[in-house]
C-alpha positions as a printed Julia matrix, in Angstrom:
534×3 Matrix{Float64}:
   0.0     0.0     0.0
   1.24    3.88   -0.76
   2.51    5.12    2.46
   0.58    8.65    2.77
   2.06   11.57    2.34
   1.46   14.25    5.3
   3.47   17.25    5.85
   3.24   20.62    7.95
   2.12   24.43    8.2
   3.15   27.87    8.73
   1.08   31.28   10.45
   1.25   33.38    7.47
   2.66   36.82    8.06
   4.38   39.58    6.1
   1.76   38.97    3.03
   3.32   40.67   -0.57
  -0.1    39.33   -2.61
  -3.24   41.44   -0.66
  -6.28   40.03   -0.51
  -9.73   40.98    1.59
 -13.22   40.33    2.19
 -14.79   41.06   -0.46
 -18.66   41.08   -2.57
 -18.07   39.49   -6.0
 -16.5    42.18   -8.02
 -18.4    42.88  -11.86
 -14.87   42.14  -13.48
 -15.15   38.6   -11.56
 -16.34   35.84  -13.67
 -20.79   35.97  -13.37
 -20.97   32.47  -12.23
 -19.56   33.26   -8.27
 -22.4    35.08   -8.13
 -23.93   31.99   -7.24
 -21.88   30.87   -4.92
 -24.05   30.07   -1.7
 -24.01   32.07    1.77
 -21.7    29.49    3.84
 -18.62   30.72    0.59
 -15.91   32.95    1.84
 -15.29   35.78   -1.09
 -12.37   37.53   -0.72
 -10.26   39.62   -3.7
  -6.4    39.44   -4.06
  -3.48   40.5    -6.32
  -0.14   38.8    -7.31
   2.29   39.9    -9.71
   3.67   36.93  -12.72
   5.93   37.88  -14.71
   6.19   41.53  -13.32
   2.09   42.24  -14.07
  -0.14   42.46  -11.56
  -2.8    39.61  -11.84
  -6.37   40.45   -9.75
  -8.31   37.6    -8.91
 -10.93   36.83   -6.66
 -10.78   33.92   -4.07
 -13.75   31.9    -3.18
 -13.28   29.37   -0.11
 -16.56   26.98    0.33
 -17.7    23.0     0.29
 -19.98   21.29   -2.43
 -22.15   18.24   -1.53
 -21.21   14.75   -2.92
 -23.12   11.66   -2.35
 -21.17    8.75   -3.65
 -23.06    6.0    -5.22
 -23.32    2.16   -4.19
 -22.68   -0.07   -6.31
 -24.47   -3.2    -6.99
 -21.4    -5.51   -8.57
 -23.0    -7.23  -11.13
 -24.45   -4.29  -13.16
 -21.49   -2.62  -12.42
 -19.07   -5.29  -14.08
 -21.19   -4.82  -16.93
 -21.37   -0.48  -17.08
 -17.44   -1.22  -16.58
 -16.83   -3.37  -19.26
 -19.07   -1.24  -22.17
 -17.47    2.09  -20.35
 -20.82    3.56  -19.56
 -22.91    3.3   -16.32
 -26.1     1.82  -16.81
 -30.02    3.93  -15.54
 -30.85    2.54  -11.92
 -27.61    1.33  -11.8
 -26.35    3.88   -8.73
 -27.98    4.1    -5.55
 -27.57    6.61   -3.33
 -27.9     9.7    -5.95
 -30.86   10.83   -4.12
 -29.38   11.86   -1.39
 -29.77    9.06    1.06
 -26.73    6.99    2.09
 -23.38    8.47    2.52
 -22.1    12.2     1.55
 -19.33   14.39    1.74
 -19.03   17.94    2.2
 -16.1    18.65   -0.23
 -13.92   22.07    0.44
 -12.22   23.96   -2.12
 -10.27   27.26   -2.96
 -11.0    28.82   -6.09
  -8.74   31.73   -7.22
 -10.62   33.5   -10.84
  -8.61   35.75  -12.49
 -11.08   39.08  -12.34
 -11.98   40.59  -16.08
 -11.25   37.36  -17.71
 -13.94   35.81  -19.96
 -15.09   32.79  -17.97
 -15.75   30.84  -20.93
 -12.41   31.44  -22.46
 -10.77   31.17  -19.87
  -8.91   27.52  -18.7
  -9.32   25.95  -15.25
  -7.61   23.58  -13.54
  -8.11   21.3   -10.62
  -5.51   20.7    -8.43
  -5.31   17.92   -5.24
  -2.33   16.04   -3.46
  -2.24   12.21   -2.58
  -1.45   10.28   -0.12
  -4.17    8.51   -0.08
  -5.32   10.57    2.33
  -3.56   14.35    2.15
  -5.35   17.3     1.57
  -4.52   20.02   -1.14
  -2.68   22.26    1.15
   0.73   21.29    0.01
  -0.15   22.56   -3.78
  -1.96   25.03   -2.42
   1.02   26.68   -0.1
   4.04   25.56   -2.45
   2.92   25.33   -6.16
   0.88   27.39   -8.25
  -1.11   29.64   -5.79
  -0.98   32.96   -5.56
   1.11   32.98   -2.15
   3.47   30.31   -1.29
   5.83   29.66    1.61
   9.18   30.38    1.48
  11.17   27.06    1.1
  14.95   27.5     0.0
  17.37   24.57    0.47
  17.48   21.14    2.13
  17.59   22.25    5.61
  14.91   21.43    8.27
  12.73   24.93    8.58
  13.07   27.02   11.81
   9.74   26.99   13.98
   7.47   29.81   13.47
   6.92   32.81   12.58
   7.02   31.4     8.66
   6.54   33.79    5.92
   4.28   33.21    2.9
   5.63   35.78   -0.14
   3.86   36.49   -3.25
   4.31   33.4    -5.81
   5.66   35.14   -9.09
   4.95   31.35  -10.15
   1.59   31.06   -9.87
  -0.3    29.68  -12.73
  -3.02   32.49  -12.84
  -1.61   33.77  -15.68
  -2.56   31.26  -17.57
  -5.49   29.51  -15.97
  -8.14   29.82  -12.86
  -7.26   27.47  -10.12
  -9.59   24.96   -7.81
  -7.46   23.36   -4.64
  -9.66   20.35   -3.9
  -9.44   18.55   -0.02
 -10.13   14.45   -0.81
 -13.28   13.69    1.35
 -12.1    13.63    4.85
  -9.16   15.88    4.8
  -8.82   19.53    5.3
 -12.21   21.03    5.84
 -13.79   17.97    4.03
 -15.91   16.05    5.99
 -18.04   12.53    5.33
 -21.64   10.96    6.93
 -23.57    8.58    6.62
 -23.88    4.92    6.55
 -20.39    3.43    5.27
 -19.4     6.41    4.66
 -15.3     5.56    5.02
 -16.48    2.87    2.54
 -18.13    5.01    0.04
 -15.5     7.47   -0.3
 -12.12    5.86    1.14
 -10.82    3.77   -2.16
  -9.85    3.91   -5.58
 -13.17    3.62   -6.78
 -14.73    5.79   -4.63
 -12.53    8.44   -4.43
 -12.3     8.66   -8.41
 -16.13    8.79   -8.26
 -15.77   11.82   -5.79
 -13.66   13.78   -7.62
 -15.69   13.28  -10.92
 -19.03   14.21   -9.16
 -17.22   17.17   -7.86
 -15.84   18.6   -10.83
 -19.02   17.89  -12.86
 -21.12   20.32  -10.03
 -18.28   22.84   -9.58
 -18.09   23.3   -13.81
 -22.06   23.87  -13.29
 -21.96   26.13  -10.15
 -19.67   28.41  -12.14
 -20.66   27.98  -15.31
 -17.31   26.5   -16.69
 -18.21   23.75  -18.98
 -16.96   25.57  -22.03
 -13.66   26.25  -20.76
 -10.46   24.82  -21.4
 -10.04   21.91  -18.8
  -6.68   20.74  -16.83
  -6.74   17.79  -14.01
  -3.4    18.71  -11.85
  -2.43   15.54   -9.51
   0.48   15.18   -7.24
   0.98   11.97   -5.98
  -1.37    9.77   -5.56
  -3.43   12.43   -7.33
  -2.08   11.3   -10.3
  -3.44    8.14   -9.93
  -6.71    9.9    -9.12
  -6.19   12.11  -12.57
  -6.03    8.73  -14.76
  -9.09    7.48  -13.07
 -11.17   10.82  -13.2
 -10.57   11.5   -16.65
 -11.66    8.21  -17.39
 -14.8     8.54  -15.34
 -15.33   12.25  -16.6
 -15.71   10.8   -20.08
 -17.45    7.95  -19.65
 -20.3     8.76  -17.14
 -20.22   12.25  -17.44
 -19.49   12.99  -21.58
 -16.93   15.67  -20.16
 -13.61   15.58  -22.2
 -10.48   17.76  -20.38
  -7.78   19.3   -22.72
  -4.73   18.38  -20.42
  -3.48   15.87  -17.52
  -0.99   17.65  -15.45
   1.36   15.08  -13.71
   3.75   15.78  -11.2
   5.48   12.7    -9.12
   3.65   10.05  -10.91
   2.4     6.26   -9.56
   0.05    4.63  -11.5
   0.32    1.47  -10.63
   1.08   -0.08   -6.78
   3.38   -3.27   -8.44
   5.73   -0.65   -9.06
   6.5     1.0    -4.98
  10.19    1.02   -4.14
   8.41    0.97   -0.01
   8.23   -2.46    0.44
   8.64   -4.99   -2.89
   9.93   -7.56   -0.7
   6.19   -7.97   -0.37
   5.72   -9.09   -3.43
   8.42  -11.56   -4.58
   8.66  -11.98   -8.43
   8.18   -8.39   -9.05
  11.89   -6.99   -9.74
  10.31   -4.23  -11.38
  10.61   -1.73   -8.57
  14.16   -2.32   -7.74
  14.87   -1.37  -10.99
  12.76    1.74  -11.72
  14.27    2.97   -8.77
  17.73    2.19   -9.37
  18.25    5.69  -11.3
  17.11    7.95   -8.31
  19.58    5.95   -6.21
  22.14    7.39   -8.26
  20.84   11.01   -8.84
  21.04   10.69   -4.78
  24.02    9.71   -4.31
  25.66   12.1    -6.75
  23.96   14.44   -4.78
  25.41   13.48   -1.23
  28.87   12.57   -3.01
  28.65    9.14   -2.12
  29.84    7.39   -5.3
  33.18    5.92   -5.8
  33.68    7.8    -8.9
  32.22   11.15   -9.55
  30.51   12.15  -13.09
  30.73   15.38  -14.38
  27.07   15.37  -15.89
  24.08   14.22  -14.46
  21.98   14.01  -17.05
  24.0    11.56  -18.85
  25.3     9.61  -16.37
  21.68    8.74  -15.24
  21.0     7.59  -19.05
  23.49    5.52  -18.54
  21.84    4.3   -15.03
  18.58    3.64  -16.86
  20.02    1.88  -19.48
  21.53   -0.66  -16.99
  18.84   -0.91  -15.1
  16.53   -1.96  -18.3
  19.15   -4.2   -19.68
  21.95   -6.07  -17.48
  20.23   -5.41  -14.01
  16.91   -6.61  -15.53
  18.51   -9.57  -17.24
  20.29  -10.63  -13.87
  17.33  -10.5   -11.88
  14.68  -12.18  -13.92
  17.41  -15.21  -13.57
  16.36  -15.53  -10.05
  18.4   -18.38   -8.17
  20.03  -19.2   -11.8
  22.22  -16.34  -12.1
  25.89  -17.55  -11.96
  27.62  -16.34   -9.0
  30.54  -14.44  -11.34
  27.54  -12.43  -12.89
  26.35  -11.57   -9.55
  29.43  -10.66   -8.02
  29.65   -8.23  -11.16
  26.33   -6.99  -11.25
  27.15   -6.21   -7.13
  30.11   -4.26   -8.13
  28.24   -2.54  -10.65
  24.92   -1.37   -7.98
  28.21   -0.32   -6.19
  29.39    1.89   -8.62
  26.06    3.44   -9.26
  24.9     4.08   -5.84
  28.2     3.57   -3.13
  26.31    1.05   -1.35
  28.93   -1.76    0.08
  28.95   -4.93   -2.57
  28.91   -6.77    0.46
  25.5    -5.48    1.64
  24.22   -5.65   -2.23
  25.4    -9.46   -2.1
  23.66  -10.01    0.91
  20.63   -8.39   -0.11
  20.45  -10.59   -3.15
  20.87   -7.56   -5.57
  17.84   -6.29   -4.48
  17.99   -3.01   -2.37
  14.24   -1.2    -1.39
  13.69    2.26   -0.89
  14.03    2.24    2.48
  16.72    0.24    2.95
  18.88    2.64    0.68
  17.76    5.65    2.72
  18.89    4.04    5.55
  22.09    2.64    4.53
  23.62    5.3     2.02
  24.87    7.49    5.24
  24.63    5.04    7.32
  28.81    5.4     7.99
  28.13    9.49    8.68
  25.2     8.76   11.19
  22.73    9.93    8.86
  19.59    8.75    6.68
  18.17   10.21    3.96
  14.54   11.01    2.9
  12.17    9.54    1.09
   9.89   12.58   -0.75
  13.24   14.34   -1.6
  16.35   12.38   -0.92
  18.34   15.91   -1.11
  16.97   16.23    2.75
  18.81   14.37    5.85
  18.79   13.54    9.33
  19.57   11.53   12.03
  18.52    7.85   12.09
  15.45    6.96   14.45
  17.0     3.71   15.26
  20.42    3.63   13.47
  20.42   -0.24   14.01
  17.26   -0.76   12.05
  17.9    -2.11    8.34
  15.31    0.39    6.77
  14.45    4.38    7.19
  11.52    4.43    9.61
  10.76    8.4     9.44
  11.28   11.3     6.62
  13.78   14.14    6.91
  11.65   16.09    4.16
   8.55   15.92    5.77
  10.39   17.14    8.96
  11.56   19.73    7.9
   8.95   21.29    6.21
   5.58   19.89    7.35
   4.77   22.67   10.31
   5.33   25.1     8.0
   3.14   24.18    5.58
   0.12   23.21    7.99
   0.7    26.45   10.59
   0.89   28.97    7.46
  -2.27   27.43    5.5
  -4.57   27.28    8.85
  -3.53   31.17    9.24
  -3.95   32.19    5.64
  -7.28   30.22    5.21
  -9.04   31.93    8.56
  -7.23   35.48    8.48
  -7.28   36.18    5.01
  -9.78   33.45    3.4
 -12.06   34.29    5.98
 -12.82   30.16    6.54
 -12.76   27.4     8.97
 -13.58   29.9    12.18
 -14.07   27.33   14.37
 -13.16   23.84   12.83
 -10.11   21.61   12.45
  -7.97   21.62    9.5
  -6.97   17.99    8.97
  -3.82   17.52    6.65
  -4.69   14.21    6.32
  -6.48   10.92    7.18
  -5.06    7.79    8.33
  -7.97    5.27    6.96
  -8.06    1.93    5.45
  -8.04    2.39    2.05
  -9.73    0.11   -0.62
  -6.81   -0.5    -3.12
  -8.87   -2.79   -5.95
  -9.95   -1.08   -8.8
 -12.59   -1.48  -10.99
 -10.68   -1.52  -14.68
 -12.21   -0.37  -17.71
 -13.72   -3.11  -20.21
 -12.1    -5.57  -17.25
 -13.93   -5.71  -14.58
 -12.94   -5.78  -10.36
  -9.33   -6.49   -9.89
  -8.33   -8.38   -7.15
  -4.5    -6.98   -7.21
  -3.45   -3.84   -6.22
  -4.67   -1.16   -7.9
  -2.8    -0.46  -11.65
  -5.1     2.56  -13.69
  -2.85    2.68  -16.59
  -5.85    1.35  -18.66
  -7.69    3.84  -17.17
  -5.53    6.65  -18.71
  -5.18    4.54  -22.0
  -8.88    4.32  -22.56
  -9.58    8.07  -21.6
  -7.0     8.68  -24.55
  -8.17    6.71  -26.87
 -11.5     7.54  -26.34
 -10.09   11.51  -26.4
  -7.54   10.92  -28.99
  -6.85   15.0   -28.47
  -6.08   14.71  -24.63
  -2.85   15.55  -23.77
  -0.63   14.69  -21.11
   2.43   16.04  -19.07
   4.29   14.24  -17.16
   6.68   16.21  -14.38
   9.03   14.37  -12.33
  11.84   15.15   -9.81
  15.51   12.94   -9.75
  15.28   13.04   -6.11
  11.81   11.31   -5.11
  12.29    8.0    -3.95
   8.32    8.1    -2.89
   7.95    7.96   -6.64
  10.94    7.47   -8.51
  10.71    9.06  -11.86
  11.88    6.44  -14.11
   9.06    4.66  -13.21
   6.5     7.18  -13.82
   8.48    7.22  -17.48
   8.22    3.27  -17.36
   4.71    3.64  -16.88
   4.19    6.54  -19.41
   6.21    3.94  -22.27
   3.83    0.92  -21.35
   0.41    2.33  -21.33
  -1.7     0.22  -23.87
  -2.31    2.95  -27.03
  -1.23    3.18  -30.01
   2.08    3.98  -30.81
   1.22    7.38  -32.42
  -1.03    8.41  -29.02
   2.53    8.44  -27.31
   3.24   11.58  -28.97
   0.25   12.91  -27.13
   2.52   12.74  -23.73
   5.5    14.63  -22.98
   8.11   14.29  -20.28
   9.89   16.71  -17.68
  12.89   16.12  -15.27
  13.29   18.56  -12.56
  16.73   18.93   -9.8
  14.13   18.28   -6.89
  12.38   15.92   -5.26
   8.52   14.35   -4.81
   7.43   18.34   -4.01
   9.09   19.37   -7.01
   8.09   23.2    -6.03
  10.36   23.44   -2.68
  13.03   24.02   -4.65
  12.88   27.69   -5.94
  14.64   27.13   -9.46
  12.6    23.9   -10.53
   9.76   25.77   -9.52
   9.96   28.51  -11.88
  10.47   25.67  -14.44
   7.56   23.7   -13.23
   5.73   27.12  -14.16
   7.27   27.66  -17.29
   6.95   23.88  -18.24
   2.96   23.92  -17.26
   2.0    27.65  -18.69
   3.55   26.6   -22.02
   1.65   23.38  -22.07
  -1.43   25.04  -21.18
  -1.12   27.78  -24.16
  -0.43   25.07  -26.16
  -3.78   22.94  -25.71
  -6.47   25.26  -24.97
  -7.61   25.48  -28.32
  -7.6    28.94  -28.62
């Protein structure tokens, strides 16, 4: 199972971006007219690009009531890619529901229908938005330079000359449960906590939010960290086929899209050598980082096309020979691993050539006293236990997690004017329903793998394009796998040019790091310009 991500918060003060309560301004797009009296409105400016963007900010919840399924009819709806009348239950209202929060930021004077939007959400399973929302593409983000563990507060949220609102609106969506998200009703943790039922959140969501506001004519981005992108390849799937809603653009950014491939634990799944090898290459990018290799390239880049190459090829080749290998292969295949990550051939050999994520955080630095993370391997810290075999906490999340939580919970109430009164929740610890329903397939029993999801919703939208932004230092989500993933989806050959690829000198929050960030923006603006059809 995905470990879930969770991080921290910051009190917000010396604020460069203004923002105040506010009626809906005439310049503001007609729809938030309509938004309903529990919304917080409140106006705002940041500057992009040295112009001064004015938006307006609306903070409320929309109702969801998540169907139940009755199995048989929906194997059937699955397998033709539509959902059967009188198949649902629960659309009436009765059974279980979730109040879902959001932030909307609409650029004021635009022309609504014109105009793109994107939804944005973390992972986990289980996190709320707030980690987009503070670090990204918002109009105020915290201040996060370096690799060093944040002092405690007071934090400081500056204007975000990154923000995507010069190119499209923005929704920050909290998964049921999280945030200011709350669930009732009967089952309700089972109507909303899984694959499934989460996709089917998010889908019901987005089709009442693009009616609310009247967006169903604009140009339309899913933006997923995460887990979220698993989410994105389910939604636009389920956005298609129940809902006849196409989207322009998937937005990507630290990609899993199927569970076979987690670095966290494969030794719970024997016969699976994928993961050790997908993750081989960010092993490498971090120890280059922490100058832990025997012998030191000169160019990153290269030298992890190299890694990959390896890792596809000879490592693969060893591997799949299981207890056949000859031991003078895997002495040299050890010496090799050595080479590519400074791990001791002795503790490769030992290992069986097969090293998990956390047992490489763990034993990289082990000789310094130190362990590395897991989100962004660039981070470090002292070991919990430094005589346990793997990592059992994250330096990144550490470091920056009170920040994060402490400056959203003061920027939503003092300047959002929301959430007097209730509990932000960063995320949710519950059991989560991993099997997935697969298009045209049916219930899976195995752990939950949505690359036909994304296939079909391109194939069915042949114009949907997708972007695909990773970070050399995630070891959450290593991103040769998300490119692994990206080169095995089942489409046609000439649908691959409908996906594009980005590598970024960060980690699983690509946006901490100030200089990928202003890629990440340049990287996502240009993509949106490029498929909004206008």
């Amino acid at each position: 199972m995905f470990r879930s991500v969770l991080l921290a918060s910051v009190p917000l003060f010396a604020l460069t971006a203004t923002a105040s309560a506010a009626e809906p301004s005439s310049s503001a797009p007609a729809a938030t007219h309509a938004a309903s009296e529990k919304d917080s409105i409140s106006n705002g400016t940041v500057t992009v690009n040295g112009a001064p963007i004015h938006y307006q900010a609306v903070a409320g919840t929309l109702l969801v009531h998540n169907a139940k399924f009755d199995d048989s009819k929906d194997v059937i709806a699955s397998r033709t890619g539509k959902t059967l009348e009188g198949d649902k239950k629960g659309d009436d209202g009765d059974g279980a529901v979730a109040s879902i929060f959001y932030v909307a930021y609409f650029k004021q004077g635009a022309h609504a229908p014109n105009r793109p939007i994107t939804f944005l959400y973390n992972g986990g399973p289980g996190s709320a938005s707030v980690w987009l929302h503070m670090g990204s593409v918002g109009p105020l983000r915290l201040n996060t330079p370096g690799d060093q563990h944040l002092p405690p507060a007071p934090y400081k949220l500056i204007n975000n000359a990154q923000s995507l609102l010069d190119v499209t609106d923005l929704v920050f969506i909290d998964a049921p449960g999280t945030g200011f998200s709350r669930i009732a009703g009967k089952d309700a943790e089972k109507a909303f906590y899984g694959v499934d039922a989460d996709g089917k959140a998010f889908t019901h969501f987005i089709s009442q939010f693009l009616a609310k506001y009247g967006r169903f004519n604009s140009p339309k981005y899913l933006f997923g960290e995460s887990y979220g992108t698993l989410r994105s390849a389910v939604v636009a799937n389920d956005l298609e086929n129940d809902e006849s809603i196409d989207f322009n653009g998937i937005i990507l950014l630290s990609q899993i899209l199927n569970y076979d491939n987690d670095v966290d634990n494969p030794q719970a799944n024997p016969g699976n050598d994928d993961p050790y090898q997908l993750a081989l290459p960010t092993y490498a990018a971090t120890s280059y980082y922490h100058k832990a290799l025997p012998q030191m390239p000169t160019d990153l880049p290269a030298f992890l096309r190299e890694v990959e190459h390896f890792a596809l090829t000879d490592y693969a080749q060893a591997l799949a020979q299981g207890a056949d290998l000859p031991e003078d292969q895997r002495k040299a295949i050890a010496e090799k691993l050595h080479d590519y990550t400074g791990l001791p051939v002795d503790y490769i050999l030992r290992d069986n050539l097969r090293i998990s994520g956390g047992q490489y955080s763990q034993q990289l630095l082990a000789s310094r006293g130190i362990t590395v993370g897991r989100l962004d391997t660039r981070y470090s810290g002292p070991p919990m236990d430094p005589m346990t075999d793997q990592s059992d906490y994250d330096p990144q999340s550490s470091a920056i997690s009170s920040a994060y939580i402490s400056a959203f919970n003061d920027y939503v109430r003092n300047t959002l004017h929301y959430g007097e009164g209730q509990t932000y929740r960063a995320g949710v610890n519950a059991k989560w329903d991993s099997h997935h329903r697969q298009p045209f397939m049916g219930r899976s029993d195995r752990t939950a793998n949505v690359m036909p999801d994304l296939a079909v919703a391109m194939k069915n939208n042949p114009t949907l394009r997708v972007m695909l932004n990773a970070g050399y230092y995630d070891l959450a989500t290593p991103y040769f796998e998300g490119l692994y993933e990206m080169k095995h989806l089942p489409i046609p050959a000439d649908l691959q040019k409908n996906i594009e690829y980005k590598q970024y000198t960060s980690g699983h929050m690509v946006y901490v790091d100030p200089a990928s960030l202003q890629k990440l923006h340049d990287n996502v603006a240009d993509f949106i310009r490029r498929t909004d059809n206008q």
